C-alpha positions as a printed NumPy array, in Angstrom:
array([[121.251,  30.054, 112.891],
       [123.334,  27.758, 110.483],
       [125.974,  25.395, 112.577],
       [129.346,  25.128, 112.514],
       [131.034,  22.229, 110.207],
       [133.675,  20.585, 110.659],
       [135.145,  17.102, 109.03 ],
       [137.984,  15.274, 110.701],
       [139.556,  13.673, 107.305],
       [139.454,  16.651, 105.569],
       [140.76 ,  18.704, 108.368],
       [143.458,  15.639, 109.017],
       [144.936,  16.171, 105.569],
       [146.191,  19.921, 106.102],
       [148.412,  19.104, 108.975],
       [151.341,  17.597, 106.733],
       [153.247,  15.087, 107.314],
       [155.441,  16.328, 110.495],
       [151.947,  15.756, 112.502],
       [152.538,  12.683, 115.079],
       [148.494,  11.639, 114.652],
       [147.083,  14.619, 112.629],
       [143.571,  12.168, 112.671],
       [142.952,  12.192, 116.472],
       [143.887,  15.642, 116.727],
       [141.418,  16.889, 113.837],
       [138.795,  14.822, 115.734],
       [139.309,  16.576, 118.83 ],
       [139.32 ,  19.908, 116.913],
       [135.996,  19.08 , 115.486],
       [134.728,  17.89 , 118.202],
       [135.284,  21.342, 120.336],
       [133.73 ,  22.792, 116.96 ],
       [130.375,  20.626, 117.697],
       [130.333,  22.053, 121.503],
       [130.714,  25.617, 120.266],
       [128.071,  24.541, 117.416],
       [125.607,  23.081, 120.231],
       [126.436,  26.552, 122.626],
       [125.534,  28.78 , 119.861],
       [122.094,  26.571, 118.715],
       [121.151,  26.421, 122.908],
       [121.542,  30.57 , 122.84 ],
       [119.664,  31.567, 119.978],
       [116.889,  29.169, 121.318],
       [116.997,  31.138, 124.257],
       [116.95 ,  34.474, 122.974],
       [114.401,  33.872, 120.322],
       [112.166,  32.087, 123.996],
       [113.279,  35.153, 126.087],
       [112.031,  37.986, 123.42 ],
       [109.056,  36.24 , 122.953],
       [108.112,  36.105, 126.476],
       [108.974,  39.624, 126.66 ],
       [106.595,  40.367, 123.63 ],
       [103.722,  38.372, 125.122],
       [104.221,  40.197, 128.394],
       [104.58 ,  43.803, 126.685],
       [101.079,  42.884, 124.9  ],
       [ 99.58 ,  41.666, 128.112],
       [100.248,  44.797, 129.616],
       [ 98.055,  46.44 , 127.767],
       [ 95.268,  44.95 , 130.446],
       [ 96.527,  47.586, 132.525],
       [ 96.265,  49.859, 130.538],
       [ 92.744,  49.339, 128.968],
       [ 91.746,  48.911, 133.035],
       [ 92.865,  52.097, 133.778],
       [ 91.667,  53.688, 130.751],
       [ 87.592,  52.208, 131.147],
       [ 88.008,  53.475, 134.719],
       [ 89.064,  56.591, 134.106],
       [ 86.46 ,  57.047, 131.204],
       [ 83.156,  55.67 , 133.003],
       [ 81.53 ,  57.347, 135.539],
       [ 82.86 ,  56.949, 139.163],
       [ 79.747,  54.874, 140.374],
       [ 80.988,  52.016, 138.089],
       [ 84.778,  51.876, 138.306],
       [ 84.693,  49.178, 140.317],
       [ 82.43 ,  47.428, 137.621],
       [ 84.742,  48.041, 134.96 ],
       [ 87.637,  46.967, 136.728],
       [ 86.795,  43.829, 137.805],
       [ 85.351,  42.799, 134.279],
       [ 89.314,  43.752, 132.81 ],
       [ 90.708,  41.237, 135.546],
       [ 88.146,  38.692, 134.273],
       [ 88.926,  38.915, 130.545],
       [ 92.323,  37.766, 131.44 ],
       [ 91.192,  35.062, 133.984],
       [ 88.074,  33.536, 131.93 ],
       [ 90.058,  34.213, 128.336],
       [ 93.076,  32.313, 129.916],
       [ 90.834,  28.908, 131.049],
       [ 88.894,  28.95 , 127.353],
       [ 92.156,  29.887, 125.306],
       [ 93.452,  27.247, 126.821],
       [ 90.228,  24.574, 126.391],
       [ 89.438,  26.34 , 122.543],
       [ 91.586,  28.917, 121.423],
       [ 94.437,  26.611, 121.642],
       [ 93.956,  24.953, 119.065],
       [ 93.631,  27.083, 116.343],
       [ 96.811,  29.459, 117.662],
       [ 99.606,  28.98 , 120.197],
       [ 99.101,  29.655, 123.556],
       [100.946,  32.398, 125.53 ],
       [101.171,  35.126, 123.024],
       [ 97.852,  34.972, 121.161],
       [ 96.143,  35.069, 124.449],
       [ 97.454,  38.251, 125.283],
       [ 96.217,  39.493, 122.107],
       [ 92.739,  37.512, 122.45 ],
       [ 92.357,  39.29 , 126.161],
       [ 93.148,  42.711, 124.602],
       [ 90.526,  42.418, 121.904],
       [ 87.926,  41.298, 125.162],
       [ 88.884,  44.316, 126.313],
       [ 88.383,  46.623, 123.844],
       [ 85.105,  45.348, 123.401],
       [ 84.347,  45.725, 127.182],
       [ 84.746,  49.548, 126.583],
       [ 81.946,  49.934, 124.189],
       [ 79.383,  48.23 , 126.781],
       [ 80.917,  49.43 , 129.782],
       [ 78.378,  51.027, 132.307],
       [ 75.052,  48.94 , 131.226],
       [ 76.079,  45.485, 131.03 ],
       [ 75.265,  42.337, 133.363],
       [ 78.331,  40.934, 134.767],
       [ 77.151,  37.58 , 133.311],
       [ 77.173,  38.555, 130.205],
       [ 80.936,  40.151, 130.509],
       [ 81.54 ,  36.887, 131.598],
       [ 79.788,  35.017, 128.298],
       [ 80.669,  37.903, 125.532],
       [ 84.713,  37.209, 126.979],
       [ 85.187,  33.947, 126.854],
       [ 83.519,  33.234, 123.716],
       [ 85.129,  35.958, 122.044],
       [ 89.099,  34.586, 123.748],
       [ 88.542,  30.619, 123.265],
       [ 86.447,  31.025, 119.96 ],
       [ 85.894,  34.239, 117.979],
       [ 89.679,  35.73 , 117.93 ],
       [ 91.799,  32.159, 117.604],
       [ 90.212,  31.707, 114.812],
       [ 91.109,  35.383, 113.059],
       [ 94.371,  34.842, 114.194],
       [ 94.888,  31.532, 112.852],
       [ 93.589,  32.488, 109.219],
       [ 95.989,  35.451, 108.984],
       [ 99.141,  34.65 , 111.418],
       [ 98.997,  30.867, 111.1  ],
       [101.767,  29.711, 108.509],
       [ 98.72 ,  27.454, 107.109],
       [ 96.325,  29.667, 107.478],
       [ 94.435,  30.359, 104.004],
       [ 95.658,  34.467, 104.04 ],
       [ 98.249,  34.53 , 105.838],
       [101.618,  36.297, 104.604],
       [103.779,  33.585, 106.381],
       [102.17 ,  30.654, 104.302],
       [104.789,  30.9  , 101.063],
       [103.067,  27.952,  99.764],
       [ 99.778,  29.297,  98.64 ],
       [ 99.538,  33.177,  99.219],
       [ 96.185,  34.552,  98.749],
       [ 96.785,  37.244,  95.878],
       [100.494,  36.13 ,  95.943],
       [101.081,  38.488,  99.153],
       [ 99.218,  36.765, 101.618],
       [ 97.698,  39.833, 104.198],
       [100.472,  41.801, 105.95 ],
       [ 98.765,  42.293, 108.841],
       [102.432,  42.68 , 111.002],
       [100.839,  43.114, 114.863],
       [ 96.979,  43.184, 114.405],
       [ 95.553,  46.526, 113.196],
       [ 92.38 ,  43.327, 111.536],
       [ 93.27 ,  40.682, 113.899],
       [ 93.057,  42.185, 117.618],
       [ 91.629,  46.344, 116.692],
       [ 89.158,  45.073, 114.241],
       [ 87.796,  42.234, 115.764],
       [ 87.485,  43.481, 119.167],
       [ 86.173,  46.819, 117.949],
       [ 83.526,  45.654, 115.297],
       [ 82.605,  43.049, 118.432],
       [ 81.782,  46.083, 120.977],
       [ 79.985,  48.013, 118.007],
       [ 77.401,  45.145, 118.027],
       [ 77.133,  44.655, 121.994],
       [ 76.631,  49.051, 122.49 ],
       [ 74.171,  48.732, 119.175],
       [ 71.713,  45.775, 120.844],
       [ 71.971,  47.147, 124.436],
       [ 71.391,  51.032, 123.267],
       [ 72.527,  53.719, 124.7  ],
       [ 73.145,  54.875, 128.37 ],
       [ 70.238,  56.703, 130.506],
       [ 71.058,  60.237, 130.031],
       [ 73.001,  60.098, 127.076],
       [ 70.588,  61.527, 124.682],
       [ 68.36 ,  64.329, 125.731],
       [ 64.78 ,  64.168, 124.759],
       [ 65.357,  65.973, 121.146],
       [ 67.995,  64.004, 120.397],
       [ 71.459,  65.591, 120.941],
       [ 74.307,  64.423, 122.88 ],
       [ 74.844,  64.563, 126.288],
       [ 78.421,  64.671, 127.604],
       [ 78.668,  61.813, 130.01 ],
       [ 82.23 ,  62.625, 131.505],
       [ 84.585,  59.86 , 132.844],
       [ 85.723,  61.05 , 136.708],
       [ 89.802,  60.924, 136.331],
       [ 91.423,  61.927, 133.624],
       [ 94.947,  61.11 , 135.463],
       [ 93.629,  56.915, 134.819],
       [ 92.97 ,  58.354, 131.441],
       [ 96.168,  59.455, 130.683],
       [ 98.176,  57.029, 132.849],
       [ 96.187,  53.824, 130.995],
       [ 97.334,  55.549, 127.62 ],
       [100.896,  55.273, 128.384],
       [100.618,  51.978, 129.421],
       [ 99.193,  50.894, 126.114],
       [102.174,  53.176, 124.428],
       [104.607,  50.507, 124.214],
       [102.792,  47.107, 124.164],
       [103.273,  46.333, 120.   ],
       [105.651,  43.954, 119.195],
       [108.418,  43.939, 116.651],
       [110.928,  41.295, 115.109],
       [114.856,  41.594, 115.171],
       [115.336,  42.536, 111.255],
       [112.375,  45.627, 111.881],
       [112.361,  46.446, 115.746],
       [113.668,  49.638, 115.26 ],
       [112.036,  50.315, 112.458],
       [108.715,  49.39 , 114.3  ],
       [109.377,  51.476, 117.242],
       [109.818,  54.66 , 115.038],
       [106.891,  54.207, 112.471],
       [104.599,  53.211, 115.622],
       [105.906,  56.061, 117.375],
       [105.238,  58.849, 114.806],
       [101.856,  57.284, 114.208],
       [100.543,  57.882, 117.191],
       [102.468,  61.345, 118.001],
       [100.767,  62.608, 114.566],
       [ 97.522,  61.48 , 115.325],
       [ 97.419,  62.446, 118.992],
       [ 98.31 ,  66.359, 117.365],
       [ 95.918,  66.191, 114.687],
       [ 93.014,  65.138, 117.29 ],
       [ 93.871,  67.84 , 119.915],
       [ 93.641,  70.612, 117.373],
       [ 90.696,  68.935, 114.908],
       [ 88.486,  68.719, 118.287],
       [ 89.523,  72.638, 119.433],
       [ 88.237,  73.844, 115.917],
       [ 84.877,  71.539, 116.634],
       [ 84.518,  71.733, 120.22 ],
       [ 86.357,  75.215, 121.016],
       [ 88.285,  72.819, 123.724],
       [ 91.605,  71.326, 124.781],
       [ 90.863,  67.945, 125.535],
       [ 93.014,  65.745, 127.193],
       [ 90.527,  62.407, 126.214],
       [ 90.236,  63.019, 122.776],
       [ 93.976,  63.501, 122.433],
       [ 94.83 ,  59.641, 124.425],
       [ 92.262,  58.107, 122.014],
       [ 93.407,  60.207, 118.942],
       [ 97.126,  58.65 , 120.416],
       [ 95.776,  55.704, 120.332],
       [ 94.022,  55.581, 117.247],
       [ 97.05 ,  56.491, 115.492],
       [ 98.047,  53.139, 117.489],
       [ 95.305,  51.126, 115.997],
       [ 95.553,  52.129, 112.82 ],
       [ 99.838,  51.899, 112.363],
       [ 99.839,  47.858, 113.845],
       [ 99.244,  46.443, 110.723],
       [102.128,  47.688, 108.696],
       [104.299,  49.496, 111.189],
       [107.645,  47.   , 109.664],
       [107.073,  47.663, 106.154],
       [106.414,  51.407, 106.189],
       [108.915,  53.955, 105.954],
       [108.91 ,  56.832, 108.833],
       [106.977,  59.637, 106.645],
       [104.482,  57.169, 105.347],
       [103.555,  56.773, 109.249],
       [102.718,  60.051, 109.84 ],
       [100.311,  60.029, 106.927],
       [ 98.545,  57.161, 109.246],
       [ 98.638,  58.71 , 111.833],
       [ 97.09 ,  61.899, 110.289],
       [ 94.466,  60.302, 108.666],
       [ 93.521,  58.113, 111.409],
       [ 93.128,  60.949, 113.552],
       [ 90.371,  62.393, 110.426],
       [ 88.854,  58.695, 110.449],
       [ 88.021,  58.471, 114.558],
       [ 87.228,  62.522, 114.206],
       [ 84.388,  61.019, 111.744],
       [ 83.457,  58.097, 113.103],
       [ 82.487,  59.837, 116.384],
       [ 80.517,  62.665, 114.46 ],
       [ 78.418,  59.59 , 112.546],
       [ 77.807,  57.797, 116.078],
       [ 76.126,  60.88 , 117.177],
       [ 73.939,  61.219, 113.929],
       [ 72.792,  57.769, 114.64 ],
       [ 72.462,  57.825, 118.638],
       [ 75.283,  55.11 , 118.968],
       [ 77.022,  55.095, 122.113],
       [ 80.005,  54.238, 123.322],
       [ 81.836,  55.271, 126.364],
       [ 85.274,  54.792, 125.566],
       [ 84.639,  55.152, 121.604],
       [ 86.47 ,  52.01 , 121.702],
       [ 84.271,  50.501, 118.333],
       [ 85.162,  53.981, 116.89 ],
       [ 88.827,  53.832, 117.663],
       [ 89.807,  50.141, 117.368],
       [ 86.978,  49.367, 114.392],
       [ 87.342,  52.399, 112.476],
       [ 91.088,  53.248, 112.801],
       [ 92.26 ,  49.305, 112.308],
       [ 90.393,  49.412, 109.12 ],
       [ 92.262,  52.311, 107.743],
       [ 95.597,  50.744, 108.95 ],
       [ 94.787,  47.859, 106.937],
       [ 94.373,  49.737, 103.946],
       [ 97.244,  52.261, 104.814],
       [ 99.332,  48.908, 104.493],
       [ 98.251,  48.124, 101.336],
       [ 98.748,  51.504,  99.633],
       [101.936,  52.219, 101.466],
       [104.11 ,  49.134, 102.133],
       [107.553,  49.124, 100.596],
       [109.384,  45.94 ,  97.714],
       [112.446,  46.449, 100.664],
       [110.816,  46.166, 103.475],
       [108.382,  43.418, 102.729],
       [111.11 ,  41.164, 101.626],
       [113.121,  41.564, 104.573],
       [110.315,  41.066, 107.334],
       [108.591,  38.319, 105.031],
       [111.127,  36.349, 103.184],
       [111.122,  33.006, 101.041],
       [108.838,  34.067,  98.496],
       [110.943,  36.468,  96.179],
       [108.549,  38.729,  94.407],
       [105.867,  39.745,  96.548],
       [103.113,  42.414,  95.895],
       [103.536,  45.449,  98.033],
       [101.962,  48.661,  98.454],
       [ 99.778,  50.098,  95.771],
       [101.293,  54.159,  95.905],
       [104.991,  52.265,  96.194],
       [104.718,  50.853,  92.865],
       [103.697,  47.24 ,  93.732],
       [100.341,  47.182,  92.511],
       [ 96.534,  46.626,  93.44 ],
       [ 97.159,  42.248,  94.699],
       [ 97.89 ,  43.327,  98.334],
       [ 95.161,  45.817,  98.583],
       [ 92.433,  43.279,  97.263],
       [ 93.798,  40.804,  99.797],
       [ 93.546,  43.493, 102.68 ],
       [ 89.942,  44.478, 100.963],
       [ 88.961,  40.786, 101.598],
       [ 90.707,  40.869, 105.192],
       [ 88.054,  43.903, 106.459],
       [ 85.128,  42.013, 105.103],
       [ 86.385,  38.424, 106.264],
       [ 86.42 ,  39.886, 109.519],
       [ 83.367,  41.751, 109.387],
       [ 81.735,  39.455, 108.403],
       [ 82.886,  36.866, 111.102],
       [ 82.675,  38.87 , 113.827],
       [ 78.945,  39.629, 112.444],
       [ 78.178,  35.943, 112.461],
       [ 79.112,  35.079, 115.737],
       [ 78.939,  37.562, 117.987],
       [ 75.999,  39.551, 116.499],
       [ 73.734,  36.775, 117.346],
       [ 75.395,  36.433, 120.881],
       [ 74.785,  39.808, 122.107],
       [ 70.989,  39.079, 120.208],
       [ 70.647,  36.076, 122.206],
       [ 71.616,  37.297, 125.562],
       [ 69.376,  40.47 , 124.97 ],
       [ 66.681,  37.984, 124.323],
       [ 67.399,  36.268, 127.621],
       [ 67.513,  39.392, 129.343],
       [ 70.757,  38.543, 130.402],
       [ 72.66 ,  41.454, 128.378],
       [ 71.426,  44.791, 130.008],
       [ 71.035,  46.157, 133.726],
       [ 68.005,  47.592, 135.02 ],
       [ 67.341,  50.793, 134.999],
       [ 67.726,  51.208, 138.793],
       [ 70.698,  49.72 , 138.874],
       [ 72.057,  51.956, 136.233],
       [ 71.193,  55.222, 137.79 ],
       [ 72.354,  54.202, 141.152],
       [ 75.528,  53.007, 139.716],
       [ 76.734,  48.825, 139.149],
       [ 79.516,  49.183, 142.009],
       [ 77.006,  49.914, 144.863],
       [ 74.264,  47.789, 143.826],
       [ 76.191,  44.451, 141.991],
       [ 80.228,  44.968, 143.951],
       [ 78.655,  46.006, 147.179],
       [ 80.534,  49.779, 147.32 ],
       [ 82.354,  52.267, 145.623],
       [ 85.953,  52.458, 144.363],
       [ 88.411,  54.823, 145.995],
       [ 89.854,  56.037, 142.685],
       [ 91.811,  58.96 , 141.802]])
């Protein structure tokens, strides 16, 4: 917010001659001027403070949501498991943010993003996994793997970010507005390497091959974690409505298209495949939910729901397995919201959420050209390729130590009786 100015001699000079001392009283003038000037500077501090508290808390509540989402999904014998690991990605990824992460990103805010990308990745392992390794794969991936993501592509230095105006890579920088590549991607691409080294669950193959239905006990945690991740994305005052509607559609579009795609496939109404076509639609509408117009979201969402669809048909094919098909979902879907961005972004709206550099490339079928879709191109295999490099070789490494899978005992018997000590009382 610009302040108020206000000069005493120039203000003195319009009082006229009949004033008794026109310069003390245009001091004292200006001088209320400053306090107003000083009230209005201490109130937008506080408002721009206050709605980013309330942003980092919105995105921290998708904990809950992913908590109650795993334990609805996994098997009753390991809810307890699965809980406790979602309380621990916020407790261990807030002590390493804090020794590591923090200095690549700022603090409060990006943690709740680097905790919800832990947790997506907890979903693809969930039911198989040593709690030390939970405890490894999190905090490596909070204080390490993610900070640095979110530093190259929200930092205003970082080398592709759309906020650094000084050198933009492509002349657009990546428009990546609330993480479809930084959290989805990165979390998603991280569980697709844990579930590939560990394998599969007992059971969930039969002996020639073809999938086995390994049903989650409480589809009311299902549903209820959904709705808790509904509203966690975080806008800015020139888009917020704007954000709310596109992200809105998004996922309404894609939790339709699921619900009927899967009834022509399956011959069933399922009420899991609609909550992760919802929140695929999700995934895939984060990265350019400000810059989109409200048709062009639907078109995400629609598509997304086609890409997770697809993605689940090719982890069958190749025995991949994933509880929550949270590589599927987050990996897949974020991917395609990246390039949805870069094909569908508008001149308008890209100027007004990302000013100061007049000009910009925007979205390909919008008229602005192919520049932002090679630097979103670059942003999927940046991050591939990161998350390839470092946690690849940690799942390897722990699977080496035997430190990455449970036993098989322990498996069929369930983690929450033989590593918590009992079972959950769950819904």
């Amino acid at each position: 917010m610009s302040s108020l100015s206000c000069s005493a001699g120039q203000l003195a000079s319009l009082f006229g001659p009949n004033t008794t001392n026109a310069a003390a009283a245009a001091e004292y003038i200006c001088d209320q001027f400053s306090v107003v000037s000083d009230k209005f500077t201490d109130t937008s501090y506080a408002v721009d403070s206050t709605y980013l508290l309330f942003s980092a808390y919105l995105v921290f509540s998708m904990q809950l949501g992913f908590a109650m989402l795993c334990a609805g999904s996994v098997r009753a014998k390991n809810t307890m498991n699965i809980m406790l690991t979602n309380v621990l990605d916020a407790a261990a990824g807030g002590i390493f943010y804090y020794l590591f992460g923090f200095a690549f990103a700022s603090f409060l805010y990006q943690w709740a993003f680097a905790i919800a990308a832990a947790g997506i990745t907890s979903g693809s392992i969930a039911e198989r996994t040593q709690f030390v390794a939970y405890l490894i794969y999190s905090s490596f991936l909070t204080g390490f793997v993610y900070p640095v993501v979110s530093h190259w592509f929200w930092s205003p230095d970082g080398w592709a970010s759309a906020f650094n105006t000084g050198d933009l890579l492509f002349g657009s920088g990546v428009i990546d507005f609330a993480g479809s590549g930084v959290v989805h991607m990165v979390g998603g691409f991280a569980g697709l390497y844990g579930a590939l080294i560990e394998g599969p669950r007992i059971g969930r193959f039969d002996h020639r091959g073809r999938a086995v239905t390994l049903r989650g006990h409480s589809a009311s945690l299902v549903v209820l974690g959904t709705f808790l991740l509904c509203g966690s994305y975080y806008g800015q005052w020139s888009a917020v409505g704007r954000t709310a509607v596109t992200t809105t559609l998004a996922g309404c579009t894609a939790a339709l298209t699921t619900l009927f795609g899967k009834r022509l496939l399956s011959g069933h109404w399922n009420v899991t495949d609609v909550c992760n076509g919802l929140l695929g639609g999700f995934a895939a509408i984060t990265a350019g939910c400000s810059v989109v117009e409200p048709w062009a979201a639907i078109i995400c969402g629609f598509v997304a729901a086609l890409v997770l669809i697809g993605c689940n048909k090719l982890a069958e094919k190749v025995k991949f397995d994933d509880p929550l098909e949270a590589a599927q979902l987050h990996g897949g879907c974020g991917a395609w919201g990246v390039i949805f961005t870069a094909l569908f972004a508008t001149e308008k709206y890209v100027n007004e959420v990302y000013p100061g550099k007049p000009g910009r490339p925007y979205g390909l079928f919008m008229g602005g050209g192919g520049k932002l879709l090679a630097a979103h191109i670059i942003q999927i295999l940046v991050i591939i390729g990161w998350v390839s490099a470092t946690m690849g070789p940690l799942f390897f490494i722990l699977h080496k130590l035997k430190l990455l899978r449970i036993s098989e005992e322990d498996e069929l018997a369930g983690m929450d009786m033989t590593r918590h000590g009992g079972f959950a009382l769950c819904l």
